PDB file of C-alpha atoms and ligand atoms in Angstrom:
ATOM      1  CA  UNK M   1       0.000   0.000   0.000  1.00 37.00           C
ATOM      2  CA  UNK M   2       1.232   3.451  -0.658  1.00 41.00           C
ATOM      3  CA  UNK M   3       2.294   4.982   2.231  1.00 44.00           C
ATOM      4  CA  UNK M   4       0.583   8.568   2.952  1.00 50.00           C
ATOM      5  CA  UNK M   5       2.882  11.946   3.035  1.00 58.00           C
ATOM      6  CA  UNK M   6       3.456  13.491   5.947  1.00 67.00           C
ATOM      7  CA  UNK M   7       3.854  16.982   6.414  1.00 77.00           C
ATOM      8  CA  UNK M   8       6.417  17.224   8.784  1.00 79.00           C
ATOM      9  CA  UNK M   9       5.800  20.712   9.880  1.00 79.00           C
ATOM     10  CA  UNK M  10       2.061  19.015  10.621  1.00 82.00           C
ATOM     11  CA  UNK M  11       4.095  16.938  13.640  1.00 88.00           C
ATOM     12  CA  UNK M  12       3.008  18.387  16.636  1.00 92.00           C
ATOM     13  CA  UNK M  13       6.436  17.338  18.084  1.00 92.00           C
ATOM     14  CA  UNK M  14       8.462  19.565  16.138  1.00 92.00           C
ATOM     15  CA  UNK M  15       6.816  22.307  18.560  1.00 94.00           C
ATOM     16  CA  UNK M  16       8.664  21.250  21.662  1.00 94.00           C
ATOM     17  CA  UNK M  17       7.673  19.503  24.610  1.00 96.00           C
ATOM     18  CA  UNK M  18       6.188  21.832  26.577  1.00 96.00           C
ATOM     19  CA  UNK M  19       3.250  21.784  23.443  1.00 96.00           C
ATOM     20  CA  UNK M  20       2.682  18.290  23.056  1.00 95.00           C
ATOM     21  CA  UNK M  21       2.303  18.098  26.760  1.00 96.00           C
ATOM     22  CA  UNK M  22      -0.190  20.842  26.515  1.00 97.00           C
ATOM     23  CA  UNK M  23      -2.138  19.290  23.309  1.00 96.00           C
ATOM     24  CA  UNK M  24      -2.266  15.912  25.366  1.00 95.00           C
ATOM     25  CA  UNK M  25      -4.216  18.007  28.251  1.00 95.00           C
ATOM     26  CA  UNK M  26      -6.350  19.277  25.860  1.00 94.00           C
ATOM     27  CA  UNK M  27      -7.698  16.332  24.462  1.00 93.00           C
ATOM     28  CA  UNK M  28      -8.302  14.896  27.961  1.00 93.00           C
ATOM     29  CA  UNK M  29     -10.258  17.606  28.740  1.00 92.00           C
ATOM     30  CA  UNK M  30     -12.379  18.084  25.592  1.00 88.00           C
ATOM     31  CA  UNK M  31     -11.631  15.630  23.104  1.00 89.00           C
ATOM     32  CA  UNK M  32     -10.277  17.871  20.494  1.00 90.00           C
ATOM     33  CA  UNK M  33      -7.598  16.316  18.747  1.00 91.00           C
ATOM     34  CA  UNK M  34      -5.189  19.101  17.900  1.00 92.00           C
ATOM     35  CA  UNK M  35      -2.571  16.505  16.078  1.00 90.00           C
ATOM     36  CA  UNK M  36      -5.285  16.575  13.590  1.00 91.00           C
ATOM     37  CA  UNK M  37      -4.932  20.271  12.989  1.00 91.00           C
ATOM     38  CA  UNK M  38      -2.486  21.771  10.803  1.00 91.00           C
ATOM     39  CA  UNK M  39       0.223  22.380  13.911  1.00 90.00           C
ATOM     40  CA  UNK M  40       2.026  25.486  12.143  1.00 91.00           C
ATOM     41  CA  UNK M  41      -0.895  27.782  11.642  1.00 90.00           C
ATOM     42  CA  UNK M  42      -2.205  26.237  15.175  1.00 93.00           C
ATOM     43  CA  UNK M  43       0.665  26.223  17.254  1.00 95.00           C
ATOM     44  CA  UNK M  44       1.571  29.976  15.566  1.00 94.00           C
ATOM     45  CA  UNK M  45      -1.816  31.034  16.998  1.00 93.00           C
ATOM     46  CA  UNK M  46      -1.951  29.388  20.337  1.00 96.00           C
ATOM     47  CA  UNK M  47       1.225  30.533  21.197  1.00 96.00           C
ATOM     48  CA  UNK M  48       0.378  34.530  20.525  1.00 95.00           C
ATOM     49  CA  UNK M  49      -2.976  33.763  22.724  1.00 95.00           C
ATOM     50  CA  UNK M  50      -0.509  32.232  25.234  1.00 96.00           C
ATOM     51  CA  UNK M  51       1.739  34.920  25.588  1.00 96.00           C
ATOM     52  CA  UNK M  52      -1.115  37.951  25.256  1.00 94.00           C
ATOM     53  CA  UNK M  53      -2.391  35.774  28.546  1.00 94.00           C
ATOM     54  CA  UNK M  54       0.814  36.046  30.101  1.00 96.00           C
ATOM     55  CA  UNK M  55       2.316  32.186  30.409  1.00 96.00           C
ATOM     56  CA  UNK M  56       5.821  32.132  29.960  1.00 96.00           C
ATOM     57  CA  UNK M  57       5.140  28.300  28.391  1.00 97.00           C
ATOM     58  CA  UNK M  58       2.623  26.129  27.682  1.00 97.00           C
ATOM     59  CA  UNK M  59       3.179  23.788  30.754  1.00 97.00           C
ATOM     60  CA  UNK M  60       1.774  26.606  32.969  1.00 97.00           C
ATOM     61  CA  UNK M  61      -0.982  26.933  30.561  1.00 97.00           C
ATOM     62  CA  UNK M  62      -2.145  24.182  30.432  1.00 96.00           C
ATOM     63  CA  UNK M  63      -2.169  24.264  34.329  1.00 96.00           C
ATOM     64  CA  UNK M  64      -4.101  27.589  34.287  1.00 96.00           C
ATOM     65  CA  UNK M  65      -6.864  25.947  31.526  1.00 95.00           C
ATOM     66  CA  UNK M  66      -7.167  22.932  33.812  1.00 95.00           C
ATOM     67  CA  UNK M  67      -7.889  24.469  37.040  1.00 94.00           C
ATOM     68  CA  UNK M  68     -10.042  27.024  35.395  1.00 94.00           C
ATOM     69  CA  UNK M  69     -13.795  26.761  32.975  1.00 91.00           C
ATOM     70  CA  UNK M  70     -13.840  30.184  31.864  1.00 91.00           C
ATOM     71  CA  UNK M  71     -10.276  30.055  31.065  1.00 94.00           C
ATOM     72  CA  UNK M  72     -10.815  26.662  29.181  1.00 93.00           C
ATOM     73  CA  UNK M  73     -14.019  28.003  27.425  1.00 87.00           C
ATOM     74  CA  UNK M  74     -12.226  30.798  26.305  1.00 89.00           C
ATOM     75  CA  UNK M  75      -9.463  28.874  25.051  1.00 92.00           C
ATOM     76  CA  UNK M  76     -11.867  26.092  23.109  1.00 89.00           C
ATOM     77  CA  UNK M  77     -13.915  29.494  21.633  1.00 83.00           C
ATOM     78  CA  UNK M  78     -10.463  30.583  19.874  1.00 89.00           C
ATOM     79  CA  UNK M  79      -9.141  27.325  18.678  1.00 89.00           C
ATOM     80  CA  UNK M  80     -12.130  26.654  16.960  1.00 82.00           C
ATOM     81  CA  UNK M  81     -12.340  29.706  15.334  1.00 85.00           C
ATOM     82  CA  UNK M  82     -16.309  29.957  14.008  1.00 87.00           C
ATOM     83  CA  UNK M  83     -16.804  32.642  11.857  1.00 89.00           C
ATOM     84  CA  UNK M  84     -20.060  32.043   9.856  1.00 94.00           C
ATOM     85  CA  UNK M  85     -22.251  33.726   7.588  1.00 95.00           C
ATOM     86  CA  UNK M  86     -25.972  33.497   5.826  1.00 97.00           C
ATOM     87  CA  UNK M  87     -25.434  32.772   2.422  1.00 97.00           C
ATOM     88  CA  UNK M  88     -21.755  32.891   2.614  1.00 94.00           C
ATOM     89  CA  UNK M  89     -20.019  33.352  -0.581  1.00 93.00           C
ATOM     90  CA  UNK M  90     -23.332  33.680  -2.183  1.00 95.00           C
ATOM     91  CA  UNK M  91     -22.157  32.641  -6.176  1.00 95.00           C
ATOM     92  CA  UNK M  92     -21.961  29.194  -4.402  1.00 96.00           C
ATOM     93  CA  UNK M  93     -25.237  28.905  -3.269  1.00 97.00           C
ATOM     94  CA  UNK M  94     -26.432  30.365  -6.916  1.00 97.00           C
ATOM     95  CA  UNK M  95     -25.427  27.090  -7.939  1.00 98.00           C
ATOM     96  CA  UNK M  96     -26.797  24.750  -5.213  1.00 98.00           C
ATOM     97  CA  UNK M  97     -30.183  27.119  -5.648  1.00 98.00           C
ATOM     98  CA  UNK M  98     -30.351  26.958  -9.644  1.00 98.00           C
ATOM     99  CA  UNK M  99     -28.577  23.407 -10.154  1.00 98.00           C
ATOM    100  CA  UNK M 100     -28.102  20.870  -7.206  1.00 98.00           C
ATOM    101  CA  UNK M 101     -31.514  21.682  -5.053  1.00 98.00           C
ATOM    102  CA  UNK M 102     -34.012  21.204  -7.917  1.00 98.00           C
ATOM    103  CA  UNK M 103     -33.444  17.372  -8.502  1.00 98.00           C
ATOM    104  CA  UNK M 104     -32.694  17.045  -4.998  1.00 98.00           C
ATOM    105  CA  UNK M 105     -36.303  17.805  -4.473  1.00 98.00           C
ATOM    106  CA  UNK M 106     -37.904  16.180  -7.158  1.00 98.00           C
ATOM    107  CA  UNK M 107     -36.286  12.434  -6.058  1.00 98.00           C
ATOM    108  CA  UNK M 108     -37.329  12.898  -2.624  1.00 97.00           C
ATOM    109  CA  UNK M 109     -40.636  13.798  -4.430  1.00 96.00           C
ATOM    110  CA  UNK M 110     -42.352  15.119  -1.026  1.00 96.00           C
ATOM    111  CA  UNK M 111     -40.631  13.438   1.171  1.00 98.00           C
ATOM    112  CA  UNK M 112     -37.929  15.637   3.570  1.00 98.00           C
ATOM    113  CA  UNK M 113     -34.442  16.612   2.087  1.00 98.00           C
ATOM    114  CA  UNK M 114     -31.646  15.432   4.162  1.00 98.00           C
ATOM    115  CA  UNK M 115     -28.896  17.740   4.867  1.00 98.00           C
ATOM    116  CA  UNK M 116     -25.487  18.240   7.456  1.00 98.00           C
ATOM    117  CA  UNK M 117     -24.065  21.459   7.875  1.00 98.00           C
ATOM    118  CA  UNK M 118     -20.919  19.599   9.271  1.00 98.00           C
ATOM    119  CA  UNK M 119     -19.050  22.261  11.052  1.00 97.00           C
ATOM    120  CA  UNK M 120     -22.410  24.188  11.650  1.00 98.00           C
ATOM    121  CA  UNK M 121     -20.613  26.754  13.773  1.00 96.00           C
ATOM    122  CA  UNK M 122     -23.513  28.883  15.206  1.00 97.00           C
ATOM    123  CA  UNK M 123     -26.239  27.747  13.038  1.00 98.00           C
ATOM    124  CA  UNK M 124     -26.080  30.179  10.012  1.00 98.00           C
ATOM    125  CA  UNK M 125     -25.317  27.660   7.496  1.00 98.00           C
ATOM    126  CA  UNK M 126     -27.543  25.000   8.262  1.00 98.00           C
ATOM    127  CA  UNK M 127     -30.518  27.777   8.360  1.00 98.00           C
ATOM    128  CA  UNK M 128     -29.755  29.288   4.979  1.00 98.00           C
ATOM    129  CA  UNK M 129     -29.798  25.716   3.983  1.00 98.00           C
ATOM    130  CA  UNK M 130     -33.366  25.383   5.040  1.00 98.00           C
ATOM    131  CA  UNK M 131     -34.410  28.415   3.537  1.00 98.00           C
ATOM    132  CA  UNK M 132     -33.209  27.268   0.164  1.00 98.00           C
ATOM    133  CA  UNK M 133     -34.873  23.999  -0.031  1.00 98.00           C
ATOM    134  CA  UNK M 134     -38.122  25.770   1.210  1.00 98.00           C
ATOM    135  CA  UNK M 135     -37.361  28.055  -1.389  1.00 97.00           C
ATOM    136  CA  UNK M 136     -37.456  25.163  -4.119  1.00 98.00           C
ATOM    137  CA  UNK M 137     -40.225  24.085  -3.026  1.00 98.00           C
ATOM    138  CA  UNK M 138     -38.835  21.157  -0.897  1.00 98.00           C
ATOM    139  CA  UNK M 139     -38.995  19.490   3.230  1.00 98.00           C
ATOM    140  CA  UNK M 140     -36.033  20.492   4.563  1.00 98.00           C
ATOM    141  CA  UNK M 141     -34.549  18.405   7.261  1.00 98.00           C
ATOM    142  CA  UNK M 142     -31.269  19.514   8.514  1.00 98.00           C
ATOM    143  CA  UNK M 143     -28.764  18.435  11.116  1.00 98.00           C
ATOM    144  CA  UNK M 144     -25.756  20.996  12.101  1.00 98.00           C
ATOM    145  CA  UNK M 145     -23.171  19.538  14.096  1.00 98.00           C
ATOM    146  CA  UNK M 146     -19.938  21.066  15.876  1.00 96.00           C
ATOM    147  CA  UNK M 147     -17.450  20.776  17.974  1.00 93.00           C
ATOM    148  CA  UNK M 148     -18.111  23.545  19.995  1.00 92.00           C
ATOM    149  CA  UNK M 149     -20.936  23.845  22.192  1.00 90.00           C
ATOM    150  CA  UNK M 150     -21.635  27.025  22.841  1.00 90.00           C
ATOM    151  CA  UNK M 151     -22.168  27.736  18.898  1.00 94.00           C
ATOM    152  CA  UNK M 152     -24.511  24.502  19.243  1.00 96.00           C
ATOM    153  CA  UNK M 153     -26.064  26.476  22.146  1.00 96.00           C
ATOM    154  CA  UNK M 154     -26.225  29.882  19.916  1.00 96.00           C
ATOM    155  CA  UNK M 155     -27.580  27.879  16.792  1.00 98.00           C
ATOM    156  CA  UNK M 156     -30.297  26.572  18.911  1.00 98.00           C
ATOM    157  CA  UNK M 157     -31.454  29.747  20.111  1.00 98.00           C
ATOM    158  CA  UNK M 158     -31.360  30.937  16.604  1.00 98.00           C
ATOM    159  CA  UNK M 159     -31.040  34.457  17.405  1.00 98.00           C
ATOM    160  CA  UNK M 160     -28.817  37.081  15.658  1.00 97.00           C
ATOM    161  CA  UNK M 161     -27.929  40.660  15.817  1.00 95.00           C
ATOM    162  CA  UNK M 162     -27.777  42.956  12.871  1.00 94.00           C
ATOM    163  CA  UNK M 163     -24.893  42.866  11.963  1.00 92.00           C
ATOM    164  CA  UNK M 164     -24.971  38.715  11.808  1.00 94.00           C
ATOM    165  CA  UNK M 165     -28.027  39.009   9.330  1.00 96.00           C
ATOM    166  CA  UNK M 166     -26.143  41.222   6.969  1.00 87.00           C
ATOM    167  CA  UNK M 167     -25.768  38.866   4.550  1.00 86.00           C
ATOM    168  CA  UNK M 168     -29.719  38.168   4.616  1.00 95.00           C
ATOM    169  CA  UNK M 169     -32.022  40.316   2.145  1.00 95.00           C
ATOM    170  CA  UNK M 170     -34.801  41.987   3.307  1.00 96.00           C
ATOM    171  CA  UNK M 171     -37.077  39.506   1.354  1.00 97.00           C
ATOM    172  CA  UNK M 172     -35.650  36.123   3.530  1.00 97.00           C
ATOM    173  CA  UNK M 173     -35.392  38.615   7.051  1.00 97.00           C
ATOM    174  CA  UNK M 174     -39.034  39.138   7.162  1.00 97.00           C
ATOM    175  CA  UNK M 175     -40.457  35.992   6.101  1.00 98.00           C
ATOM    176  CA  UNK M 176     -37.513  33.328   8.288  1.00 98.00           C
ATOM    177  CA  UNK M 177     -37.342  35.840  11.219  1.00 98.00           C
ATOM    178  CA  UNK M 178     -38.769  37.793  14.003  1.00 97.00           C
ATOM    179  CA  UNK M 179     -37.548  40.501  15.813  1.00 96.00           C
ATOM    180  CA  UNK M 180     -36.001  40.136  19.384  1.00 96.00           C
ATOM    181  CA  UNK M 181     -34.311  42.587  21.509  1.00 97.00           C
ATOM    182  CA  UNK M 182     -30.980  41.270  20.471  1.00 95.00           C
ATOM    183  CA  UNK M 183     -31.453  41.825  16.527  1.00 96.00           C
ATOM    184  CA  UNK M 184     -33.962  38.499  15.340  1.00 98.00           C
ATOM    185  CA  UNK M 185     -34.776  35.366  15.550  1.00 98.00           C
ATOM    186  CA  UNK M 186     -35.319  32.333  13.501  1.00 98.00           C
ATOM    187  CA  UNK M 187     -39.289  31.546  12.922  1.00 98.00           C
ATOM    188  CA  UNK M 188     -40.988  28.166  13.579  1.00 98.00           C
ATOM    189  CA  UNK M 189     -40.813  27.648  10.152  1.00 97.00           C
ATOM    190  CA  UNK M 190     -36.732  26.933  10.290  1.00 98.00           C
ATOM    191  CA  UNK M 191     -36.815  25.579  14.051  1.00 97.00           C
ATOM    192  CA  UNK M 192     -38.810  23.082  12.839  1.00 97.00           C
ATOM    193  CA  UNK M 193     -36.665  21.950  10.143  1.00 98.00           C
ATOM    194  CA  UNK M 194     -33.240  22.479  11.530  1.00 98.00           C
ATOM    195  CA  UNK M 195     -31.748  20.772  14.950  1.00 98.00           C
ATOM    196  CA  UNK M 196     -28.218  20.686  16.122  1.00 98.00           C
ATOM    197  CA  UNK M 197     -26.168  18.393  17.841  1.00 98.00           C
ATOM    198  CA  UNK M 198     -22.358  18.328  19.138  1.00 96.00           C
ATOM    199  CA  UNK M 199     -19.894  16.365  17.198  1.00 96.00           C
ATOM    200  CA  UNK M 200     -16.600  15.952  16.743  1.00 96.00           C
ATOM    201  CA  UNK M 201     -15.712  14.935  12.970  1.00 97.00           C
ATOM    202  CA  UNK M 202     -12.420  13.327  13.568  1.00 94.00           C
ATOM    203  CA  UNK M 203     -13.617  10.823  16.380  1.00 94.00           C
ATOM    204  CA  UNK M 204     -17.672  10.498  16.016  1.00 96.00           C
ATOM    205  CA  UNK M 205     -20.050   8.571  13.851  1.00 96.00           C
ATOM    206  CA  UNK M 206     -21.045   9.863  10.701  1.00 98.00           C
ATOM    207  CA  UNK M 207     -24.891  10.379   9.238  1.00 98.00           C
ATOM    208  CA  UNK M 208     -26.153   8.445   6.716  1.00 98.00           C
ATOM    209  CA  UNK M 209     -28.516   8.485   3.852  1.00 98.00           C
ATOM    210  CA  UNK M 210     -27.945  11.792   3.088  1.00 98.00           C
ATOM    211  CA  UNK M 211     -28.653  14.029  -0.144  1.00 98.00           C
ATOM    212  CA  UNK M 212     -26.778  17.285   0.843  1.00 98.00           C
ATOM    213  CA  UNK M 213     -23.472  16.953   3.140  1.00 98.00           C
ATOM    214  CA  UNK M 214     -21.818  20.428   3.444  1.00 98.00           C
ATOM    215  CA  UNK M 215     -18.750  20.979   5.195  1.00 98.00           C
ATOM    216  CA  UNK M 216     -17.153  24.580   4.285  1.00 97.00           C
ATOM    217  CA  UNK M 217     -14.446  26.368   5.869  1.00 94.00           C
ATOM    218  CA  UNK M 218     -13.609  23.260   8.288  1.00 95.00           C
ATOM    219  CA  UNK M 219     -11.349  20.980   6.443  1.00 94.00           C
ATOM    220  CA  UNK M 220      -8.739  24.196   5.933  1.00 89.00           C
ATOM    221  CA  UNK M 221      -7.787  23.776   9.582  1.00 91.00           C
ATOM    222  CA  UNK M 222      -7.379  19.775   9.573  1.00 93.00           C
ATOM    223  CA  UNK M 223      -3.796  18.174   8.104  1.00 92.00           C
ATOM    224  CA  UNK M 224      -4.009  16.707   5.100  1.00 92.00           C
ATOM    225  CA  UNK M 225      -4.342  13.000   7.094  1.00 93.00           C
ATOM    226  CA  UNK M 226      -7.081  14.799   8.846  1.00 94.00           C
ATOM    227  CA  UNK M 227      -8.878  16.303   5.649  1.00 95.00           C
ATOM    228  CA  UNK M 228      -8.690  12.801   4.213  1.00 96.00           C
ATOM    229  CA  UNK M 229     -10.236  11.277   6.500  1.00 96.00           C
ATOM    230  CA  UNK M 230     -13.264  13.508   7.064  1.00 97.00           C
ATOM    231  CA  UNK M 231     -13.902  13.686   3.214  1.00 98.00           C
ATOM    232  CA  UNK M 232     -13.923   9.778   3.359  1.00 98.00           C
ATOM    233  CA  UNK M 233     -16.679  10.007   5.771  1.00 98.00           C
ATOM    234  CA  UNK M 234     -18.225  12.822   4.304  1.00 98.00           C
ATOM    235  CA  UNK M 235     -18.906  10.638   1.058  1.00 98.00           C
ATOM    236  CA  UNK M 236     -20.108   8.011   2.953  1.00 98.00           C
ATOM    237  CA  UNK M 237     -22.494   9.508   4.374  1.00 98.00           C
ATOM    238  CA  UNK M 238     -24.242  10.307   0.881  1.00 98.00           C
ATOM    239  CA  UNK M 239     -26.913   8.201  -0.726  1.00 98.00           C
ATOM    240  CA  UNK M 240     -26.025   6.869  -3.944  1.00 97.00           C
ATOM    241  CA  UNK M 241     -26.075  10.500  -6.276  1.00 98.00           C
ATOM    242  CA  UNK M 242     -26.210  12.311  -2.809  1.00 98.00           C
ATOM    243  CA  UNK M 243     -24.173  15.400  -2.747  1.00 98.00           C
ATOM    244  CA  UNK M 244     -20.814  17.257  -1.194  1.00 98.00           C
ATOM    245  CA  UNK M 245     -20.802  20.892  -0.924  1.00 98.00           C
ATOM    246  CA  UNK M 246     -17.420  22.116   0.244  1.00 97.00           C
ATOM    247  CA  UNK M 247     -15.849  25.801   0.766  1.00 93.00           C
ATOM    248  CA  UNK M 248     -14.851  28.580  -1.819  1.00 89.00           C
ATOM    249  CA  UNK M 249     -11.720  27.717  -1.709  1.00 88.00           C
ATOM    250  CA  UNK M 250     -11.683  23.619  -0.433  1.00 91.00           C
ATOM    251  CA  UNK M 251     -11.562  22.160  -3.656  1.00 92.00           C
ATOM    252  CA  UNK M 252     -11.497  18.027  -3.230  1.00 96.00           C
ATOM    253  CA  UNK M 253      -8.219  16.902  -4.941  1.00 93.00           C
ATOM    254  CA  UNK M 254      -8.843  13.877  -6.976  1.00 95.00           C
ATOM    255  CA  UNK M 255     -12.772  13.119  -5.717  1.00 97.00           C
ATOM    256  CA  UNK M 256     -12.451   9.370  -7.847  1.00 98.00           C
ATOM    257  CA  UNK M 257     -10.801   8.416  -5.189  1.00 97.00           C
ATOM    258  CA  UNK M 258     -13.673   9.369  -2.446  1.00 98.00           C
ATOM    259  CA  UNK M 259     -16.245   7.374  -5.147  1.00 98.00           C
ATOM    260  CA  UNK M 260     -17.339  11.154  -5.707  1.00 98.00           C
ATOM    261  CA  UNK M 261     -17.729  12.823  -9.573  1.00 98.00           C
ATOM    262  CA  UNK M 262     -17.212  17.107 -10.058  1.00 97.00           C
ATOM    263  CA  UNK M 263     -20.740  18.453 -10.785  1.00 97.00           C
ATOM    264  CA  UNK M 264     -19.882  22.101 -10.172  1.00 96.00           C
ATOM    265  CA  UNK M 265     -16.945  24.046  -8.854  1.00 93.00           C
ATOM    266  CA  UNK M 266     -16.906  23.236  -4.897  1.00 95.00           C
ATOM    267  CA  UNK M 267     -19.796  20.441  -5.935  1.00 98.00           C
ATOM    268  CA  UNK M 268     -19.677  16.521  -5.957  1.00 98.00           C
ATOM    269  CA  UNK M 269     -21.573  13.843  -6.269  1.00 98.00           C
ATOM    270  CA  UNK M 270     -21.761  10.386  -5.138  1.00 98.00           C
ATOM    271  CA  UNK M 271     -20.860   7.601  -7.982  1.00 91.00           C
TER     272      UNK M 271
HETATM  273  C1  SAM Z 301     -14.968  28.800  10.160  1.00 52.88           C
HETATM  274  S1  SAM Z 301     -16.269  27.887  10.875  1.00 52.88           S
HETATM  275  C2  SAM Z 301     -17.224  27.439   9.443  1.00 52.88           C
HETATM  276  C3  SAM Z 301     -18.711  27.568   9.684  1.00 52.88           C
HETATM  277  C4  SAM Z 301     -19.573  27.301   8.457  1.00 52.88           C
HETATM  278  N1  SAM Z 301     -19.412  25.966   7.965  1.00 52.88           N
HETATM  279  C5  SAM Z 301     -19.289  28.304   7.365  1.00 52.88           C
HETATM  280  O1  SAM Z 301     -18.666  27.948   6.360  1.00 52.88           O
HETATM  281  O2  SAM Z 301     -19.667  29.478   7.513  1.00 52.88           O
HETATM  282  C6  SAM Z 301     -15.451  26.365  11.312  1.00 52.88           C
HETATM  283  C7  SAM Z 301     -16.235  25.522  12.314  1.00 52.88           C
HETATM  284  O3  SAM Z 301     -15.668  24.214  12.371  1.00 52.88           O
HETATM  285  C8  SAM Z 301     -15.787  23.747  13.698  1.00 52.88           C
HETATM  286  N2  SAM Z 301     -14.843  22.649  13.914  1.00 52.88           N
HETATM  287  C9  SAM Z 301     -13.482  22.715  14.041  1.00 52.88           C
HETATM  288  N3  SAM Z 301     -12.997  21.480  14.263  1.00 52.88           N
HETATM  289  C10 SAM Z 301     -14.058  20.621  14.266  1.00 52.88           C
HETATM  290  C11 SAM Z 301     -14.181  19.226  14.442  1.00 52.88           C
HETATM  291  N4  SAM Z 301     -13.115  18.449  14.670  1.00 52.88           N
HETATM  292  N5  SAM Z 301     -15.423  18.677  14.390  1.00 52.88           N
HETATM  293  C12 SAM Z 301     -16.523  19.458  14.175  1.00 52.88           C
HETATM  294  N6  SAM Z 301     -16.464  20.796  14.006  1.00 52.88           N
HETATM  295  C13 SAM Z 301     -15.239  21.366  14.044  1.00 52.88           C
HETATM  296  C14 SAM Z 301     -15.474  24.985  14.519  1.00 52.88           C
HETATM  297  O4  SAM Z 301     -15.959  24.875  15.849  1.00 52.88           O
HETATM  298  C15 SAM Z 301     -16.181  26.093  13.718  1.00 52.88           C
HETATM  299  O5  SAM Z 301     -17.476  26.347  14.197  1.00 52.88           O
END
């Protein structure tokens, strides 16, 4: 069998003791992986949060996270970094709108569309996902799942300030959501159609059955072993002619060998 490249900047040993020590901690105490994560761009970043917070290493830091939640939560809220949008980069959903939803909805001919916003963050994704396959006329039924609970716990609540609906037009504001004192909220309508769940995609059991798996803007922060191995789940997950939706700019190098075909740009289906 061929054996599989390693980055060796991806090693999370080549960061020093003190760091593996402190990566070990973390996955005791939350399950997150970080080997898994591409260890230049992470360690670069955890080691300017370490030193704005004042630890001369990351043996005391991982002291300071242990004996301390908020410090922890804090921590786990910047490693998993969860910027999200409605709609984001909107060309791409032009395409699942005008090309992938339509026979989507006509095979499930009534019947509810099944969809993962894997790596929901707080629930933006998975709800402009629901809007579109109202919008063509389907029964949306989507899971978001995440690593991070308290985006699990904001996506739940489903509320939003202004400046998080900005990428909503005025059309899809006033018919998917209410006002609220903090900005708006998401209407029965989408609660009913949308639940979230915590999951870690390196480690936990994968859907199945699906027509729609999206995962954008996650696999960027996983090695290549990691990426690999998510996109292998990812397109088993799919029904036979299900679909992948991945990020502006996560193109899936040779999909043949995930059994998947290129549909669209940043689209592919199941063989
Ligand atoms: C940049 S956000 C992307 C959100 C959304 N998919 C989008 O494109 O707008 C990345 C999300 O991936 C989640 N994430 C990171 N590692 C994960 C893992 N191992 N399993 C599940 N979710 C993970 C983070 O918590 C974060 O919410």
């Amino acid at each position: 069998m061929a054996k599989e490249l390693v980055d060796p900047s991806d090693d999370i040993r080549a960061y020093g003791a003190d760091y593996v020590h402190f990566c070990m901690r973390l996955r005791k105490l939350t399950g997150i992986d970080l080997s898994s994560y591409k260890s230049r761009q992470m360690h670069r970043r955890l080691q300017n949060y370490r030193n704005r917070h004042g630890y001369p290493d990351f043996y005391t830091f991982s002291v300071a996270v242990q004996k301390d939640e908020q410090k922890l939560k804090a921590l786990l809220d910047f490693i998993t970094i969860n910027v999200s949008e409605f709609f984001r980069n909107p060309e791409q959903w032009k395409i699942l709108r005008e090309s992938i939803l339509p026979p989507i909805v006509a095979y499930r001919n009534g019947q509810p569309v099944r969809i993962w916003s894997a790596g929901s963050s707080a629930g933006q994704e998975a709800y402009s996902l629901a809007i579109s396959v109202l919008e063509a006329g389907g029964l949306p039924k989507v899971l978001g799942t995440d690593i991070d609970e308290a985006s699990i716990e904001k996506a739940r609540a489903g509320v939003y300030s202004s400046e998080e609906v900005k990428g909503l037009s005025t059309f899809h504001l006033s018919r998917y959501f209410k006002p609220h004192p903090e900005g708006y909220r998401v209407r029965e309508i989408l609660r009913r159609a949308v639940s979230f769940e915590r999951g870690n995609l390196l480690t936990d059991e994968y859907p199945r059955d699906l027509d729609l798996a999206v995962c954008r803007n996650v696999l960027i922060y996983f090695t290549d072993q990691g990426k690999q191995r998510v996109l292998r789940g990812l397109a088993a997950s799919l029904r036979r002619g299900g679909i992948l939706f991945t990020g502006a700019t996560e193109p899936v190098f040779n999909p043949a060998s995930y059994g998947l075909n290129q549909i669209h740009p940043f689209f592919y289906q199941r063989s």
